[in-house]
Coordinates of N, CA, C and O in Angstrom, one line a residue:
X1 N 94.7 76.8 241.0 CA 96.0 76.7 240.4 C 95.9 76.5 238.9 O 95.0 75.8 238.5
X2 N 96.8 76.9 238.1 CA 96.6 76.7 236.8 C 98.1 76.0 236.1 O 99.3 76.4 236.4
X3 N 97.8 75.4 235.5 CA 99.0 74.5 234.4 C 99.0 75.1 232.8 O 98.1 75.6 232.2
X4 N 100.5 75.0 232.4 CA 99.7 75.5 231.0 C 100.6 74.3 230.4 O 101.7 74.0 230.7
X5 N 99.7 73.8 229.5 CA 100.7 72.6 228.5 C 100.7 72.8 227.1 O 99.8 73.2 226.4
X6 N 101.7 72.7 226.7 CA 102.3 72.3 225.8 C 102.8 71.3 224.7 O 103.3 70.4 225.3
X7 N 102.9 71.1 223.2 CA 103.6 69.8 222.8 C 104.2 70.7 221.2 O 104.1 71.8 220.7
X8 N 104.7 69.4 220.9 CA 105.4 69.3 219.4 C 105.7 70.7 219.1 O 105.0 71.4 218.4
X9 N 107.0 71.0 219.7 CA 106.7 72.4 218.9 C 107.9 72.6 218.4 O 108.3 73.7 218.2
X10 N 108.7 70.9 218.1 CA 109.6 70.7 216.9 C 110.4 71.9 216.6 O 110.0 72.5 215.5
X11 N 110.9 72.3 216.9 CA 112.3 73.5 217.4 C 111.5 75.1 217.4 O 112.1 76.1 217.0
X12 N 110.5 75.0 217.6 CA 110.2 76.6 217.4 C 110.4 77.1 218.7 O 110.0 76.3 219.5
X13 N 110.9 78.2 219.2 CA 110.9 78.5 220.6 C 110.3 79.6 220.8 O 109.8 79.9 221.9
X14 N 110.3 80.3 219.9 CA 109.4 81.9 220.1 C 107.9 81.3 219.7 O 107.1 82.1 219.3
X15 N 107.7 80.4 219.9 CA 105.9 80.0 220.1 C 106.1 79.9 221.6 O 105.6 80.8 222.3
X16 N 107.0 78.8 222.1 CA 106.8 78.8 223.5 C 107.0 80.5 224.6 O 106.3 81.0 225.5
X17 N 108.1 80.7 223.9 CA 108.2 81.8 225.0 C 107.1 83.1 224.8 O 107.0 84.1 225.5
X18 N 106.3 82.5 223.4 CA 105.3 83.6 223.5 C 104.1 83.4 224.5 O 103.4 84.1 225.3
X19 N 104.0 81.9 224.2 CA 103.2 81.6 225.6 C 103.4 81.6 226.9 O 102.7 82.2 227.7
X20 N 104.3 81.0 227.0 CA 105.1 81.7 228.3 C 105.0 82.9 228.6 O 104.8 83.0 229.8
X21 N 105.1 84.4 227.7 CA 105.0 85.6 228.4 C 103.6 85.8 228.6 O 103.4 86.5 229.6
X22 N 102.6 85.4 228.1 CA 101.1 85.3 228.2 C 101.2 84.9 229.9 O 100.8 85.6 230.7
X23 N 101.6 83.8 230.2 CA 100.9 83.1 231.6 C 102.1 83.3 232.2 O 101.6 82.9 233.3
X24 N 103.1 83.5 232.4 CA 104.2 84.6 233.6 C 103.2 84.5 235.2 O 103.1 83.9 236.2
X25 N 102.7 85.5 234.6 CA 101.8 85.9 236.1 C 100.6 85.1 236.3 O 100.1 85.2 237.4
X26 N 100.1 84.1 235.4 CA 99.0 83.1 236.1 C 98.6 82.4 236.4 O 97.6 82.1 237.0
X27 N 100.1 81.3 235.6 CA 100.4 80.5 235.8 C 101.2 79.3 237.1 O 102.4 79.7 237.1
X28 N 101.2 78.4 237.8 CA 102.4 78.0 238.4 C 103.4 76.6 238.0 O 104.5 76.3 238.7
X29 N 103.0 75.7 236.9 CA 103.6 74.8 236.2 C 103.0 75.2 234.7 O 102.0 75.8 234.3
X30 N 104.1 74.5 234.1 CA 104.3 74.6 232.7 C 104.8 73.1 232.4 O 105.6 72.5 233.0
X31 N 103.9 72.7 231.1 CA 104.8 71.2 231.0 C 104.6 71.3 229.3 O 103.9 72.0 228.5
X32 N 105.5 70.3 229.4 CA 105.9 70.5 227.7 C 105.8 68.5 226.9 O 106.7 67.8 226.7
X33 N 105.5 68.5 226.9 CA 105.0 66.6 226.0 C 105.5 66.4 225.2 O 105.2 65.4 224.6
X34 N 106.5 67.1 224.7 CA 107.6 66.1 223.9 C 107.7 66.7 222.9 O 107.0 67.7 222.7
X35 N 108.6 66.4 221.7 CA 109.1 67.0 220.4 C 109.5 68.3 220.6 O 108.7 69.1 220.1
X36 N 110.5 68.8 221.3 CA 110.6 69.6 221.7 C 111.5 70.1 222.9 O 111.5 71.3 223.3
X37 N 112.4 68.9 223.5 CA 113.0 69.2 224.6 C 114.2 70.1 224.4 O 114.7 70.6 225.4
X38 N 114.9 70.5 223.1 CA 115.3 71.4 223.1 C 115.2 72.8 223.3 O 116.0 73.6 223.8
X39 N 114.2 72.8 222.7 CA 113.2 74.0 223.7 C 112.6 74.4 225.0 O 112.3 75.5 225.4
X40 N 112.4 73.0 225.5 CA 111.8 72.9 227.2 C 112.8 72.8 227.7 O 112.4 72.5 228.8
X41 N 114.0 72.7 227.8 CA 115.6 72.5 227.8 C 115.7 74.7 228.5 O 115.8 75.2 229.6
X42 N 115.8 75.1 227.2 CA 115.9 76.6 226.7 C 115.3 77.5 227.7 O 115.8 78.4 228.3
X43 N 114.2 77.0 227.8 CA 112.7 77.7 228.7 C 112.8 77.6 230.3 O 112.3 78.4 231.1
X44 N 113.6 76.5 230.4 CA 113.7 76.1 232.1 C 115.1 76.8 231.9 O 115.6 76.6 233.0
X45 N 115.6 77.1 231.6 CA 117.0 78.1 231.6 C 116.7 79.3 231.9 O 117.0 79.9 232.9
X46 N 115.7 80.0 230.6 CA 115.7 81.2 231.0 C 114.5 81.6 231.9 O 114.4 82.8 232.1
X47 N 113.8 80.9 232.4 CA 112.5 81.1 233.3 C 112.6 80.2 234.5 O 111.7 79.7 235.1
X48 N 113.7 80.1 234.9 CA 114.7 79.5 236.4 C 113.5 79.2 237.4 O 113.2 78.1 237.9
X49 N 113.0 80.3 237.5 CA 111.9 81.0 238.8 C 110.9 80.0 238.4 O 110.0 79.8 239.3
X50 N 110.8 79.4 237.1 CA 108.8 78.7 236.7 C 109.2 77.2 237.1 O 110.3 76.6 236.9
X51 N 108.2 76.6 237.8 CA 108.5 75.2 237.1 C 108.0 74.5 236.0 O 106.9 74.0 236.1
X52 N 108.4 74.3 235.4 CA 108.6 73.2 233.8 C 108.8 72.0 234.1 O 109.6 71.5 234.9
X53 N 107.9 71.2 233.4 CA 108.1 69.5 233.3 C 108.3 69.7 232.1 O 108.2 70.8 231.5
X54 N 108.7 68.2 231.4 CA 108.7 68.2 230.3 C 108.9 66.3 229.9 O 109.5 65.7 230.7
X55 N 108.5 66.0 229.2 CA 109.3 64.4 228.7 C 109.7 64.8 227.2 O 109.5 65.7 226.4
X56 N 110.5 63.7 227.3 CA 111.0 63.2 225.5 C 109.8 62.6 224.8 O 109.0 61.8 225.3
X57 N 109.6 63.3 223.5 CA 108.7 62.6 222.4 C 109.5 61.6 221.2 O 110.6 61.1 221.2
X58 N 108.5 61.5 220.3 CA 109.7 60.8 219.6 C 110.8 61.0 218.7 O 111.6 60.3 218.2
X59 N 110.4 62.5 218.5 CA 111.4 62.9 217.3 C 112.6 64.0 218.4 O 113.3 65.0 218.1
X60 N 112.6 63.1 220.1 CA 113.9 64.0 220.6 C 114.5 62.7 221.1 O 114.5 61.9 222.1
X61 N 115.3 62.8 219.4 CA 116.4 61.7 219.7 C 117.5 61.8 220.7 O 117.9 62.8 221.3
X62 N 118.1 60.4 220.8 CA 119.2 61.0 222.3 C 118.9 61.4 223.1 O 119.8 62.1 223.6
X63 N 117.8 61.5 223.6 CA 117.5 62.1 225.4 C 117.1 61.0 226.0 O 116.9 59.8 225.6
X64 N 117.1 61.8 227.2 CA 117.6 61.0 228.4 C 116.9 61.0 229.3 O 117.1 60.5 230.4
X65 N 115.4 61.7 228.8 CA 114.2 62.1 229.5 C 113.9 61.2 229.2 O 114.3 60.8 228.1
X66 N 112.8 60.4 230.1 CA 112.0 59.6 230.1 C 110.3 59.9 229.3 O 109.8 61.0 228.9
X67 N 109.9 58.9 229.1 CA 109.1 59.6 227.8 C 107.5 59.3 228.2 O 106.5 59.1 227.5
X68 N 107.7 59.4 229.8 CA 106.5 60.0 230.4 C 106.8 60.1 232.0 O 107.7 59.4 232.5
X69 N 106.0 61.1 232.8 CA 106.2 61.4 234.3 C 105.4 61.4 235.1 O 104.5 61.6 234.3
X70 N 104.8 61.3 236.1 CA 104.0 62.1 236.9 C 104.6 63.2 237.7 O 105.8 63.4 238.0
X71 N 103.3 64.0 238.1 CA 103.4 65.1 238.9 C 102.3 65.3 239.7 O 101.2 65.0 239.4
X72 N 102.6 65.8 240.8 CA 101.0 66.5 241.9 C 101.0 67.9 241.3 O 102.0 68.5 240.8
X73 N 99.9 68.2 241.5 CA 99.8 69.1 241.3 C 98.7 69.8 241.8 O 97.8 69.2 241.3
X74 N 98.1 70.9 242.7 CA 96.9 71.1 243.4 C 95.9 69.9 243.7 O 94.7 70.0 243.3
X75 N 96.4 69.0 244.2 CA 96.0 67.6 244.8 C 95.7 66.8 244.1 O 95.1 65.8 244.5
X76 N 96.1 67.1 242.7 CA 95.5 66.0 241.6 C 96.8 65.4 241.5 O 97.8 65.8 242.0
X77 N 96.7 64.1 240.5 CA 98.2 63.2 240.0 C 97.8 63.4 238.4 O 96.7 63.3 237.9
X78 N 99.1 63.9 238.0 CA 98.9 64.2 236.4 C 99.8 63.2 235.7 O 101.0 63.3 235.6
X79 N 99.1 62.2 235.2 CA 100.6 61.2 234.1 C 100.3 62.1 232.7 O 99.4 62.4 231.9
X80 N 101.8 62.6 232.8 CA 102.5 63.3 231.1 C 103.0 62.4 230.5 O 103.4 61.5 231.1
X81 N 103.0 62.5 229.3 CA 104.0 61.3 228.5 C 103.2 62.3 226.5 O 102.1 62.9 226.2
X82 N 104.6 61.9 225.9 CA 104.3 62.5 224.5 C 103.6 61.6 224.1 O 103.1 61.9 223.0
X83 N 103.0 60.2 224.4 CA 101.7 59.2 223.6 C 102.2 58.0 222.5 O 101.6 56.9 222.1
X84 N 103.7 58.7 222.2 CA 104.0 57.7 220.7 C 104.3 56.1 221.6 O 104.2 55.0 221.1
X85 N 104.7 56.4 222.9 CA 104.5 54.9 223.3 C 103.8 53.9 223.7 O 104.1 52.8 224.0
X86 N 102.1 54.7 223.5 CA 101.2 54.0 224.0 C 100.3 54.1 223.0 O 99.1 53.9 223.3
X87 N 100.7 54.5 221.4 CA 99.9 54.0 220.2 C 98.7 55.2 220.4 O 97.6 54.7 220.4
X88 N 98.6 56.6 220.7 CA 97.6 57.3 220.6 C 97.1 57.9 219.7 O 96.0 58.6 219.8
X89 N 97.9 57.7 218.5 CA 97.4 58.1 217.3 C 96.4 56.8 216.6 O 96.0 57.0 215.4
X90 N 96.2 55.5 217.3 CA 95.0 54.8 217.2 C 94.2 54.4 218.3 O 93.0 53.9 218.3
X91 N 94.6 54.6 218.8 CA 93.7 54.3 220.6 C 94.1 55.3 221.5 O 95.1 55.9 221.3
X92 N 93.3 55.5 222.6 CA 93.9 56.1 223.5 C 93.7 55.0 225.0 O 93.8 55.4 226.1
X93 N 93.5 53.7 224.7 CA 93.2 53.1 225.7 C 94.5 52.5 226.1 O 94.7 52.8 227.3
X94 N 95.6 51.9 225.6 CA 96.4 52.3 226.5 C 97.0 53.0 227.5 O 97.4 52.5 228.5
X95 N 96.9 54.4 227.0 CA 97.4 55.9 227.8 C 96.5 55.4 228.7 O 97.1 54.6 229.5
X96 N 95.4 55.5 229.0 CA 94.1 55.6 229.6 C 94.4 54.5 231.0 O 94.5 54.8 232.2
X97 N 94.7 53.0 230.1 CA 95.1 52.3 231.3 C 96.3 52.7 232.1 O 96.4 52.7 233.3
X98 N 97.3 53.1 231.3 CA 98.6 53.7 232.1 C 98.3 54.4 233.3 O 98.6 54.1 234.5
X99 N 97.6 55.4 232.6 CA 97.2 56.5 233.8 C 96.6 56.1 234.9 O 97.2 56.4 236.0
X100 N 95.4 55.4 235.1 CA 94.9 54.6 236.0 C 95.5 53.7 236.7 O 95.1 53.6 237.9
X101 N 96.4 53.0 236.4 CA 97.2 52.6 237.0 C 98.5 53.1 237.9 O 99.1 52.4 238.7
X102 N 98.5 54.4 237.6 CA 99.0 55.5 238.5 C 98.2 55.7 239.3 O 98.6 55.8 240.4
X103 N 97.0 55.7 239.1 CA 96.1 56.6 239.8 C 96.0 58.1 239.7 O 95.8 58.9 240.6
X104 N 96.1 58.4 238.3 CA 96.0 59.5 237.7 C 94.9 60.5 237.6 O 94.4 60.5 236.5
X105 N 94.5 61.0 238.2 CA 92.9 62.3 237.8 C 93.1 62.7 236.5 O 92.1 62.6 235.7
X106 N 94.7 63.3 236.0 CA 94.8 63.7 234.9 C 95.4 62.9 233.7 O 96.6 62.7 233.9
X107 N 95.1 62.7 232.8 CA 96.1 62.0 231.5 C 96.2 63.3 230.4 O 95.3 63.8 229.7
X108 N 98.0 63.5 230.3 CA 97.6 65.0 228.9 C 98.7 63.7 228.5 O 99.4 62.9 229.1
X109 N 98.3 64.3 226.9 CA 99.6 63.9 226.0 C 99.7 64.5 224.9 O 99.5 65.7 225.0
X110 N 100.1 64.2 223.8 CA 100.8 64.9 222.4 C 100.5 64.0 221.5 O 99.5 63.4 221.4
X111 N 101.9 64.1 220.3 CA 102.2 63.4 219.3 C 101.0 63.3 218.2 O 101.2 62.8 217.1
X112 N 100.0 63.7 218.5 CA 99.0 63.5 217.5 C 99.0 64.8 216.4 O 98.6 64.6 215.3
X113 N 99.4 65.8 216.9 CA 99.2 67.4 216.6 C 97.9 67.7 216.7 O 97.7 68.8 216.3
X114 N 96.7 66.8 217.1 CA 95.3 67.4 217.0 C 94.7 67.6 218.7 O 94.8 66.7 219.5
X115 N 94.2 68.8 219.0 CA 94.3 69.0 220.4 C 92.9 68.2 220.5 O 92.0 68.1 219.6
X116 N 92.9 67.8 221.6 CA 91.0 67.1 222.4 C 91.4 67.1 223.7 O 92.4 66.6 224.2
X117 N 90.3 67.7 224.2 CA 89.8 67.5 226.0 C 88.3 66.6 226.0 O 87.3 66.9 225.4
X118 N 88.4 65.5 226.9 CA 87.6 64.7 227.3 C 87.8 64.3 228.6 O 88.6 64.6 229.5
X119 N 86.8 63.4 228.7 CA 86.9 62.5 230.1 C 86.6 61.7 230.2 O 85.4 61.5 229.9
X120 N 87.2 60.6 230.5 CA 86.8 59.2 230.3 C 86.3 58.2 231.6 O 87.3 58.1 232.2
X121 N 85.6 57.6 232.2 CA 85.8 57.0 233.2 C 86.4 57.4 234.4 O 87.2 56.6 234.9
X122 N 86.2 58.3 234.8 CA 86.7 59.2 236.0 C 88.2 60.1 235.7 O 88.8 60.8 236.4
X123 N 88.4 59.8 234.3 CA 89.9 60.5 233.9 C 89.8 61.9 233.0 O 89.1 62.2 232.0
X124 N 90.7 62.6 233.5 CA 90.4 64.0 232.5 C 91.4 63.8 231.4 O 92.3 63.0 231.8
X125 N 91.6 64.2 230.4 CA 92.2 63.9 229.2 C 92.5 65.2 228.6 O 91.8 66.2 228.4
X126 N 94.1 64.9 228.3 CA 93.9 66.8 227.0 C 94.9 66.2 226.0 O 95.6 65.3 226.5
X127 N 95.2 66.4 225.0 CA 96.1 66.6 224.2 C 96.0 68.2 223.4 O 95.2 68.6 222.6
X128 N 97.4 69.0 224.0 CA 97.1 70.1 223.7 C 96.9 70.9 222.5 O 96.5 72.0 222.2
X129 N 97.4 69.9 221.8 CA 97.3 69.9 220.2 C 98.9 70.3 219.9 O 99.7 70.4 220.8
X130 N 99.3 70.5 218.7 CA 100.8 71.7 218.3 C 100.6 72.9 218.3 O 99.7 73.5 217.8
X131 N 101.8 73.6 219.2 CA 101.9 74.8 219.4 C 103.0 75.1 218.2 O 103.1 76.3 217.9
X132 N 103.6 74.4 217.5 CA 103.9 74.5 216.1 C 103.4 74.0 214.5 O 103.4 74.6 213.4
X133 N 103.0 73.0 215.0 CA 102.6 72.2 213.4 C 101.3 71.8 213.6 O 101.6 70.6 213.6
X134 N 100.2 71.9 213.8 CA 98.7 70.9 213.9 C 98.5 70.3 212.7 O 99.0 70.5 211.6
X135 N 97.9 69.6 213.0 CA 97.3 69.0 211.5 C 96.4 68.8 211.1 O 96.1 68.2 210.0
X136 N 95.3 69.5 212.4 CA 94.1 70.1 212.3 C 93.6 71.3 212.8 O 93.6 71.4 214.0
X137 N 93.2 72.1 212.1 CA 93.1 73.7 212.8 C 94.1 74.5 213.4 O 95.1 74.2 212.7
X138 N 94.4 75.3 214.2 CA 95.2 76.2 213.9 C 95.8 75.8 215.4 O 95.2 75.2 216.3
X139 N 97.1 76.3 215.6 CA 98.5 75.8 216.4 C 97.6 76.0 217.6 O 96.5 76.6 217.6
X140 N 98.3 75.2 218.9 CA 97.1 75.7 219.9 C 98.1 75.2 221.2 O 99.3 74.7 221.1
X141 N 97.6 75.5 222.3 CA 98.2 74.9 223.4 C 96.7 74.8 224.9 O 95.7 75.4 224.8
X142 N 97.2 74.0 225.9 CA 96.4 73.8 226.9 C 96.2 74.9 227.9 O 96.9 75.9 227.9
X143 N 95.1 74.6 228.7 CA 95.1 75.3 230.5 C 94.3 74.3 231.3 O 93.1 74.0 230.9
X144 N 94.9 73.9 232.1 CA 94.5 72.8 233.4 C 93.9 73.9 234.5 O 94.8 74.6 234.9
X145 N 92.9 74.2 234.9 CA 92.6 75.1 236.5 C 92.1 74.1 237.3 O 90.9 73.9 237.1
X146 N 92.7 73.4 238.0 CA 92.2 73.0 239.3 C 91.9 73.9 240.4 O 92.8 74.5 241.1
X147 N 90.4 74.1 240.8 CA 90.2 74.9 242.0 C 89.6 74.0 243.1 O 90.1 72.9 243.3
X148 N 88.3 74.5 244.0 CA 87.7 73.7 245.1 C 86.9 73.1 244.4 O 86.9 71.9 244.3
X149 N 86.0 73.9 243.6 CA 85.3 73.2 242.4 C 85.5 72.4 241.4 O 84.5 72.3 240.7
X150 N 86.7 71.6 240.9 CA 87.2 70.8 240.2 C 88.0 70.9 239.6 O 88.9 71.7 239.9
X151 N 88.1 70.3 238.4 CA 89.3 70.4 237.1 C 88.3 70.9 235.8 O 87.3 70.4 235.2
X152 N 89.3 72.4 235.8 CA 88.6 72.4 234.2 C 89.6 73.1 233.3 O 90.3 74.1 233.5
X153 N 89.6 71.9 231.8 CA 90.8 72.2 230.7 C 90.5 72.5 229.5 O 89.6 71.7 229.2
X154 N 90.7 73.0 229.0 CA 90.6 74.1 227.6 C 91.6 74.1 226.7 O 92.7 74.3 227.2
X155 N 91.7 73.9 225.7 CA 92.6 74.6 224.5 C 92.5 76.0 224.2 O 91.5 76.6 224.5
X156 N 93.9 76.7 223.6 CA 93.5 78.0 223.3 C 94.5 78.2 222.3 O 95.7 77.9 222.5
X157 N 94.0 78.7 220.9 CA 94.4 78.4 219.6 C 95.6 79.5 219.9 O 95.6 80.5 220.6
X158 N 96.3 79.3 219.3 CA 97.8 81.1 219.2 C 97.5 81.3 217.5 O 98.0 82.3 216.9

């Protein structure tokens, strides 16, 4: 099964739906980490048929989304959240505990605009980077494949 994630992509929508037409067919969730629910708002409108998560980051004022979720997903537990609430632009040990405390396999988040895949302590980790603004190297977004063989996640620059 494959996930494709997303973040910050701060009103651009023809980034997303460009990715979006890329994974149509290979995809079966899509999630979006925040700065952006205008757009993941847009996306789950016009792509009815996909399923889309998404939370509030911090620059989506007035929502009403909660500003992190879980989800199952091919038998893993995934905690989403855009990061600005758990200080990830200096630690990631918060998030880390959050997740665990779920009982999370997976932790993705945002807000930093710099994408990294790690693993920490039995946790898989992504921040997909910005699919609009990075602020390091070039705009980028995630892929989660869970199969029999495990979890494996990637960046992939646009």
């Amino acid at each position: 099964m494959r996930a494709i994630v997303f973040s910050d992509s701060h009103g651009n929508y023809d980034v997303l739906e460009k990715i979006m037409e890329r994974h149509l067919e290979d995809a079966e969730l899509f999630i979006h980490l925040g700065d952006g629910e205008k757009e993941a708002e847009l996306l789950s409108y016009v792509y009815n048929n996909k399923k889309i998560l998404f939370v509030a980051g911090n620059c989506d004022w007035g929502s009403e989304k909660p500003t992190y979720d879980l989800a199952d997903f091919g038998g893993k537990k995934i905690f989403l959240t855009h990061g600005a609430d758990f200080g990830v632009k200096y630690a990631l040990g918060p998030a880390i505990a959050e997740a665990k405390k779920f009982g999370a396999d997976i932790l993705l988040y945002g807000h930093t605009h710099v994408a990294y895949v790690g693993y920490e302590d039995g946790l898989y980790i992504m921040n997909p980077g910005s699919c609009a603004r990075p602020r390091e190297g070039a705009k980028s977004y995630g892929i989660i494949d869970v199969t029999k063989a495990g979890i494996h996640m990637h960046t992939v620059e646009i």
